[in-house]
Coordinates of C-alpha atoms and ligand atoms in Angstrom, one line a residue:
M799 CA 25.8 -14.7 -54.6
K800 CA 24.3 -11.6 -53.4
N801 CA 27.0 -8.7 -52.6
I802 CA 25.7 -6.8 -49.9
A803 CA 27.5 -3.1 -48.7
I804 CA 26.7 -2.4 -44.9
I805 CA 26.6 1.3 -44.3
G806 CA 27.0 2.5 -40.5
A807 CA 28.9 -0.9 -39.9
S808 CA 30.5 0.1 -37.0
G809 CA 27.4 0.8 -35.3
Y810 CA 25.8 -2.0 -32.9
T811 CA 23.1 -2.9 -35.5
G812 CA 25.6 -2.5 -38.3
A813 CA 28.4 -5.1 -36.8
Q814 CA 25.8 -7.2 -35.9
I815 CA 24.1 -7.5 -39.3
T816 CA 27.6 -7.7 -40.8
S817 CA 28.5 -10.8 -38.7
L818 CA 25.2 -12.7 -39.7
I819 CA 26.0 -11.5 -43.5
H820 CA 29.7 -12.8 -43.1
A821 CA 28.2 -15.9 -42.0
D822 CA 25.5 -16.9 -44.6
A823 CA 26.7 -19.1 -47.6
N824 CA 24.7 -17.2 -49.9
L825 CA 25.8 -13.4 -49.3
A826 CA 29.1 -11.6 -49.2
V827 CA 30.2 -8.2 -47.8
Q828 CA 30.9 -6.0 -50.6
G829 CA 32.3 -3.3 -47.8
L830 CA 31.5 -2.0 -44.7
Y831 CA 31.1 2.0 -44.3
V832 CA 30.9 4.6 -41.9
S833 CA 30.6 8.7 -42.6
E834 CA 33.7 10.5 -44.4
N835 CA 34.7 11.9 -41.0
S836 CA 34.6 9.1 -39.3
L837 CA 37.1 8.7 -36.2
D838 CA 36.8 5.0 -37.4
K839 CA 37.7 5.1 -41.1
G840 CA 40.2 2.8 -41.9
R841 CA 40.0 0.9 -38.7
K842 CA 39.2 -2.9 -39.0
L843 CA 35.9 -3.7 -37.4
A844 CA 37.7 -6.5 -35.5
D845 CA 39.7 -3.7 -33.8
L846 CA 36.3 -2.3 -33.0
Y847 CA 34.9 -5.3 -31.7
P848 CA 37.3 -8.0 -31.1
V849 CA 34.1 -10.7 -30.8
Y850 CA 34.1 -10.3 -34.3
S851 CA 38.5 -10.9 -34.9
H852 CA 37.3 -13.6 -37.6
I853 CA 35.8 -10.7 -39.7
P854 CA 38.7 -9.4 -41.8
Y855 CA 37.1 -6.1 -43.5
A856 CA 38.0 -2.7 -42.8
L857 CA 35.6 0.5 -42.1
S858 CA 35.8 2.6 -45.3
P859 CA 34.7 6.4 -45.5
L860 CA 31.2 6.5 -47.8
S861 CA 33.1 9.1 -49.9
D862 CA 31.8 9.8 -53.7
E863 CA 34.1 7.2 -55.0
A864 CA 32.8 4.4 -52.4
K865 CA 29.2 5.3 -53.4
A866 CA 30.2 4.9 -57.2
K867 CA 31.9 1.5 -56.1
I868 CA 29.3 0.2 -54.2
V869 CA 26.8 0.8 -57.2
A870 CA 29.1 -1.2 -59.7
E871 CA 29.3 -4.1 -57.2
A872 CA 26.6 -4.6 -54.6
D873 CA 23.7 -6.0 -55.0
A874 CA 22.0 -4.4 -52.1
V875 CA 22.9 -2.0 -49.4
V876 CA 21.9 -2.5 -45.4
L877 CA 21.8 0.9 -44.0
A878 CA 22.4 1.0 -40.2
T879 CA 22.3 4.8 -39.9
E880 CA 20.5 7.6 -38.2
H881 CA 16.9 8.2 -39.7
S882 CA 17.7 11.6 -41.2
V883 CA 21.2 9.9 -42.6
S884 CA 18.8 6.6 -44.2
L885 CA 16.5 9.1 -45.8
T886 CA 18.8 10.7 -48.2
L887 CA 21.2 7.4 -48.9
A888 CA 18.4 4.7 -49.3
A889 CA 16.9 7.3 -52.1
E890 CA 20.7 7.6 -53.9
F891 CA 21.1 3.5 -53.8
Y892 CA 17.6 2.7 -54.4
N893 CA 17.5 5.4 -57.5
K894 CA 20.8 3.6 -58.7
G895 CA 18.6 0.2 -58.8
L896 CA 20.0 -1.5 -55.9
A897 CA 17.9 -3.1 -53.1
V898 CA 17.4 -1.0 -49.7
F899 CA 17.1 -3.0 -46.5
D900 CA 16.9 0.3 -43.7
L901 CA 17.6 -0.2 -40.3
S902 CA 16.0 3.4 -39.4
G903 CA 13.0 4.8 -39.1
A904 CA 12.6 6.8 -42.1
Y905 CA 10.5 4.8 -44.7
R906 CA 8.4 3.6 -42.0
F907 CA 5.2 5.1 -42.4
A908 CA 3.6 5.6 -45.5
D909 CA 2.1 8.9 -44.5
V910 CA 4.2 11.8 -44.8
E911 CA 2.6 13.9 -42.2
Q912 CA 4.3 11.6 -39.5
Y913 CA 7.9 12.4 -40.4
P914 CA 7.9 16.0 -38.8
K915 CA 5.8 15.0 -35.8
W916 CA 8.1 12.1 -35.0
Y917 CA 11.2 12.5 -36.7
G918 CA 11.8 16.1 -36.9
F919 CA 12.3 16.5 -40.6
E920 CA 10.0 16.5 -44.0
H921 CA 10.3 13.4 -46.1
T922 CA 11.9 14.8 -49.2
E923 CA 12.0 11.2 -50.8
Q924 CA 8.2 10.8 -51.7
A925 CA 8.7 8.3 -54.9
V926 CA 11.0 6.2 -53.2
L927 CA 8.4 6.2 -50.1
A928 CA 5.7 4.9 -52.2
Q929 CA 7.7 2.0 -52.9
A930 CA 8.7 1.1 -49.3
V931 CA 7.2 -2.0 -47.4
Y932 CA 7.2 -2.6 -43.7
G933 CA 9.9 -5.4 -43.5
L934 CA 7.8 -7.5 -40.3
A935 CA 9.4 -10.7 -42.0
E936 CA 6.6 -13.2 -40.9
W937 CA 3.4 -11.0 -42.3
N938 CA 5.0 -8.9 -44.9
S939 CA 6.8 -11.6 -47.2
E940 CA 5.1 -11.4 -50.2
Q941 CA 5.8 -7.8 -50.3
I942 CA 9.2 -7.9 -49.1
K943 CA 10.0 -9.9 -52.5
Q944 CA 8.6 -7.5 -54.7
T945 CA 9.8 -4.1 -53.8
K946 CA 13.7 -3.2 -53.5
M947 CA 12.9 -0.7 -50.3
I948 CA 12.4 -2.3 -47.5
A949 CA 11.7 -0.7 -44.1
V950 CA 12.9 -2.9 -41.6
P951 CA 11.1 -2.6 -38.5
G952 CA 12.2 -1.0 -35.0
C953 CA 12.9 -3.3 -32.0
Y954 CA 9.6 -2.2 -29.7
P955 CA 7.2 -2.3 -32.6
T956 CA 9.0 -5.8 -33.8
A957 CA 8.2 -7.5 -30.2
S958 CA 4.7 -5.8 -29.8
L959 CA 3.3 -6.5 -33.4
T960 CA 4.5 -9.9 -33.3
A961 CA 2.2 -10.7 -30.1
L962 CA -1.0 -8.4 -31.1
K963 CA -0.9 -8.8 -35.2
P964 CA -2.7 -12.8 -34.7
L965 CA -5.0 -10.8 -31.8
K966 CA -6.3 -8.3 -34.7
P967 CA -9.9 -10.1 -35.2
F968 CA -10.7 -10.3 -31.0
L969 CA -9.4 -6.7 -30.4
T970 CA -11.9 -4.1 -29.3
D971 CA -12.0 -0.3 -29.5
A972 CA -9.9 -1.0 -25.8
F973 CA -6.2 0.0 -26.0
P974 CA -3.9 -2.6 -25.8
V975 CA -1.5 -1.5 -23.3
I976 CA 2.3 -2.1 -24.1
N977 CA 4.7 -1.9 -21.4
A978 CA 8.4 -2.5 -22.4
V979 CA 11.6 -2.2 -21.1
S980 CA 14.9 -2.4 -23.4
G981 CA 18.5 -3.1 -22.6
V982 CA 20.9 -0.3 -23.5
T983 CA 22.3 -1.4 -26.8
G984 CA 18.4 0.3 -28.2
A985 CA 20.2 3.8 -27.7
G986 CA 23.2 2.9 -30.0
R987 CA 26.9 3.3 -29.5
K988 CA 27.3 6.7 -29.6
A989 CA 28.2 8.1 -26.0
Q990 CA 25.3 10.0 -24.3
L991 CA 24.8 10.7 -20.4
H992 CA 21.8 8.6 -19.8
T993 CA 23.2 5.8 -21.1
S994 CA 26.4 6.0 -19.1
F995 CA 27.0 3.5 -16.5
C996 CA 26.4 5.2 -13.6
E997 CA 22.9 6.6 -14.9
V998 CA 21.7 3.4 -16.2
S999 CA 18.5 2.1 -13.5
L1000 CA 15.3 1.0 -14.9
T1001 CA 13.0 3.9 -15.9
P1002 CA 10.3 4.9 -18.5
Y1003 CA 11.2 7.5 -21.0
G1004 CA 9.0 8.8 -23.9
V1005 CA 5.7 8.5 -22.0
L1006 CA 2.9 9.1 -24.2
G1007 CA 5.1 10.4 -26.9
H1008 CA 7.6 7.9 -28.1
R1009 CA 7.8 7.4 -31.8
H1010 CA 7.3 3.5 -31.6
Q1011 CA 3.6 4.2 -30.4
P1012 CA 2.2 5.8 -34.3
E1013 CA 4.6 2.9 -35.7
I1014 CA 3.0 0.4 -33.8
T1015 CA -0.5 1.8 -34.6
T1016 CA 0.0 2.2 -37.9
H1017 CA 1.1 -1.3 -38.8
L1018 CA -1.4 -3.1 -36.5
G1019 CA -4.4 -0.8 -37.5
Q1020 CA -5.4 0.1 -33.8
E1021 CA -4.4 2.5 -31.3
V1022 CA -2.2 1.4 -29.0
I1023 CA -0.7 2.8 -25.1
F1024 CA 3.0 2.0 -25.2
T1025 CA 5.3 2.7 -22.5
P1026 CA 9.3 2.0 -23.3
H1027 CA 11.4 1.7 -20.4
L1028 CA 15.3 1.5 -20.0
G1029 CA 16.7 -1.1 -18.1
N1030 CA 20.2 -2.1 -16.7
F1031 CA 21.3 -4.7 -19.0
K1032 CA 23.0 -4.7 -22.3
R1033 CA 20.7 -6.2 -25.0
G1034 CA 17.0 -7.7 -25.5
I1035 CA 13.5 -6.2 -25.2
L1036 CA 10.3 -7.9 -23.0
A1037 CA 7.4 -6.2 -23.9
T1038 CA 4.2 -7.3 -21.6
I1039 CA 1.1 -6.5 -23.0
T1040 CA -2.5 -6.2 -21.7
V1041 CA -5.5 -6.3 -23.9
Q1042 CA -9.7 -6.7 -23.6
L1043 CA -10.8 -8.8 -26.0
K1044 CA -14.2 -9.3 -27.8
P1045 CA -16.8 -10.9 -25.0
G1046 CA -16.9 -14.6 -26.2
T1047 CA -13.6 -14.9 -26.9
T1048 CA -12.2 -18.3 -25.9
E1049 CA -8.6 -19.6 -25.4
A1050 CA -9.4 -22.0 -28.0
D1051 CA -9.6 -19.2 -30.3
I1052 CA -6.2 -17.4 -29.0
A1053 CA -4.8 -20.7 -29.2
K1054 CA -5.8 -20.8 -32.9
A1055 CA -4.8 -17.4 -33.8
Y1056 CA -1.2 -18.1 -32.5
S1057 CA -1.0 -21.2 -34.4
V1058 CA -0.1 -18.6 -37.5
Y1059 CA 3.4 -19.1 -36.0
D1060 CA 3.4 -23.3 -36.1
D1061 CA 5.6 -23.3 -38.8
S1062 CA 8.1 -20.3 -37.6
P1063 CA 11.6 -21.6 -36.7
I1064 CA 11.7 -17.9 -35.0
V1065 CA 8.5 -17.0 -33.2
S1066 CA 7.7 -19.6 -30.5
V1067 CA 4.6 -19.8 -28.4
K1068 CA 3.6 -20.9 -25.1
Q1069 CA 0.1 -20.5 -23.3
N1070 CA 0.3 -20.0 -19.1
Q1071 CA 4.8 -20.1 -19.5
F1072 CA 6.4 -16.6 -19.8
P1073 CA 9.3 -15.5 -21.8
K1074 CA 12.7 -14.2 -20.4
V1075 CA 15.2 -12.2 -22.4
D1076 CA 18.0 -14.2 -21.6
D1077 CA 17.1 -16.9 -23.6
V1078 CA 16.2 -15.1 -26.6
V1079 CA 19.8 -12.6 -27.0
L1080 CA 22.3 -13.1 -29.4
T1081 CA 19.1 -15.7 -31.4
P1082 CA 16.9 -14.7 -33.8
N1083 CA 14.1 -15.4 -31.8
C1084 CA 10.8 -14.1 -30.6
H1085 CA 9.5 -15.9 -27.6
L1086 CA 5.9 -15.2 -26.8
G1087 CA 3.8 -16.3 -23.8
W1088 CA -0.1 -15.7 -23.2
K1089 CA -2.6 -16.3 -20.4
Y1090 CA -6.3 -15.5 -20.7
D1091 CA -9.0 -14.7 -18.2
A1092 CA -12.3 -15.5 -20.0
N1093 CA -14.4 -14.3 -16.9
T1094 CA -13.0 -10.6 -17.8
G1095 CA -11.8 -11.0 -21.3
Y1096 CA -7.8 -9.8 -20.2
L1097 CA -5.3 -11.1 -22.1
V1098 CA -1.6 -10.8 -21.1
V1099 CA 1.3 -11.8 -23.8
A1100 CA 4.7 -11.1 -23.2
S1101 CA 7.2 -11.0 -26.1
A1102 CA 10.8 -11.3 -25.9
I1103 CA 13.5 -10.4 -28.6
D1104 CA 17.0 -9.2 -28.9
N1105 CA 16.8 -5.8 -29.8
L1106 CA 19.8 -6.0 -32.2
M1107 CA 18.6 -9.3 -33.9
K1108 CA 15.1 -9.5 -34.5
G1109 CA 14.8 -6.0 -33.3
A1110 CA 17.4 -5.3 -36.2
A1111 CA 19.6 -7.3 -38.1
S1112 CA 18.7 -10.8 -37.9
Q1113 CA 14.9 -9.2 -39.1
G1114 CA 17.0 -7.7 -41.9
L1115 CA 18.6 -10.7 -42.8
Q1116 CA 15.5 -12.3 -43.0
C1117 CA 14.0 -9.6 -45.5
I1118 CA 17.3 -10.0 -47.5
K1119 CA 17.1 -13.9 -47.7
I1120 CA 13.3 -13.3 -48.5
H1121 CA 13.7 -10.5 -51.2
F1122 CA 16.7 -12.7 -53.2
G1123 CA 14.9 -16.0 -52.2
V1124 CA 18.1 -17.2 -50.7
Ligands
NDP938 N1 20.2 0.1 -31.7 C1 19.0 -0.6 -31.8 O1 18.3 -1.7 -30.8 C2 18.2 -0.7 -32.9 C3 18.6 0.7 -33.6 N2 17.7 0.8 -35.0 C4 18.0 2.1 -36.1 O2 19.1 1.1 -36.6 C5 20.0 2.3 -37.0 C6 21.4 2.7 -36.4 O3 21.3 2.5 -35.1 P1 22.8 1.9 -34.3 O4 23.2 0.7 -35.0 O5 22.0 1.7 -32.7 O6 23.4 3.2 -34.4 P2 25.1 3.5 -33.8 O7 24.8 4.8 -33.3 O8 25.3 2.1 -33.0 O9 25.3 3.4 -35.1 C7 25.5 4.4 -36.2 C8 26.4 4.3 -37.4 O10 25.6 4.9 -38.8 C9 27.5 5.6 -38.8 N3 27.1 6.8 -39.7 C10 26.9 8.2 -39.0 N4 26.5 9.3 -39.7 C11 26.9 8.6 -40.9 C12 27.2 9.1 -42.4 N5 26.2 10.4 -42.8 N6 27.2 8.2 -43.4 C13 27.6 6.8 -42.9 N7 27.5 6.8 -41.7 C14 27.1 7.1 -40.5 C15 28.1 5.5 -37.7 O11 29.8 5.9 -37.7 P3 30.3 7.1 -37.8 O12 29.8 8.1 -37.0 O13 31.6 6.8 -37.4 O14 30.5 7.6 -39.2 C16 27.8 4.4 -37.2 O15 28.6 3.2 -37.6 C17 19.0 4.0 -36.5 O16 18.5 4.3 -37.4 C18 18.3 3.2 -35.0 O17 17.2 3.8 -35.1 C19 16.7 -0.2 -35.6 C20 16.2 -1.3 -34.4 C21 17.2 -1.1 -33.4
X2W939 C1 16.7 1.6 -25.3 C2 16.6 2.8 -26.3 O1 17.1 4.2 -26.6 N1 16.1 2.1 -27.7 C3 15.5 3.3 -28.9 C4 14.9 2.5 -30.2 C5 15.8 1.7 -30.8 C6 14.8 1.4 -31.9 O2 14.2 0.2 -32.4 O3 14.8 2.1 -32.7 P1 14.7 2.7 -34.2 O4 12.9 3.1 -34.5 O5 15.2 4.1 -33.9 O6 14.9 2.2 -35.5 C7 14.6 4.6 -28.4 O7 13.8 4.5 -27.5 O8 14.8 5.4 -29.2

């Protein structure tokens, strides 16, 4: 049995991963934590989310005593906190010997120069960063076993990289074009004008400047054009990707490339049939669908995930289970 502390447990991804860990026979919840001055400290998770009425734990403030208790009792921490909070907490717990599963972007780039540009801070924890592995579970399982610092990928990069990585041998210099729509939970639980009911419609944002563009580029090893959109639904991401493949690439080549997922219980692939967000919401699954025009060399592949599940919490759980071998 592995004991897991969840920090940021009152947020959308934190509550989701709490429910997954609570349901797992090989894992136990050491405790749920929020910031020291949180308005929710002392409240039960079930009071915030009645859907989790079966989960008995209350939210504790992350005081120095709470941190000492985590170090004494837990095997790992999940950080479901914003990037700058994860930056320091990850190093604190990693340096005390715990495994760290960070859902934020604070450890996803090996190159420290990316952080001021995309996250607005200097990376102050370079020794820990050097140990970090990108937790794209289907691709990096060996490294996830071997390090205690796992940077769980972002939601859009998970959808995009799962679709594009098998195609790597067939890519040319032409940038894949990724158009992706996310549900509003992607922006987290805190109140913000642009995510309020009357404001949400369907619109692109972060055009030619979203931090997930360099994340996808880095972990694909190829430049991409990435345009996210906010849609008027709660959960889920649909990424539709258009890419021109090397001359001579055949349908059989593409089918063979995607057969890398044949044994995956999570990723399923269909030819000439496209996924729907509703079919993956509340599941850990990624559904891919592709169609290829051999005359022009253009391939369209669509990738659907639940942003809070495969895009964060269930991928975090995959990483925990791979890391601990449970
Ligand atoms: N939402 C999504 O679809 C995805 C999110 N992510 C990433 O996961 C992380 C969490 O996102 P999300 O769940 O949406 O965020 P939320 O805003 O919903 O939740 C943030 C949580 O962090 C807590 N928190 C804030 N400050 C501190 C602190 N100093 N110490 C301890 N806890 C703190 C908050 O509680 P309180 O303020 O009351 O203390 C809350 O529980 C972010 O880095 C996000 O970028 C990654 C993939 C997908
Ligand atoms: C709809 C929405 O706002 N989505 C978030 C992405 C959430 C996520 O995956 O991101 P991290 O890289 O922050 O972990 C955004 O565009 O910033």
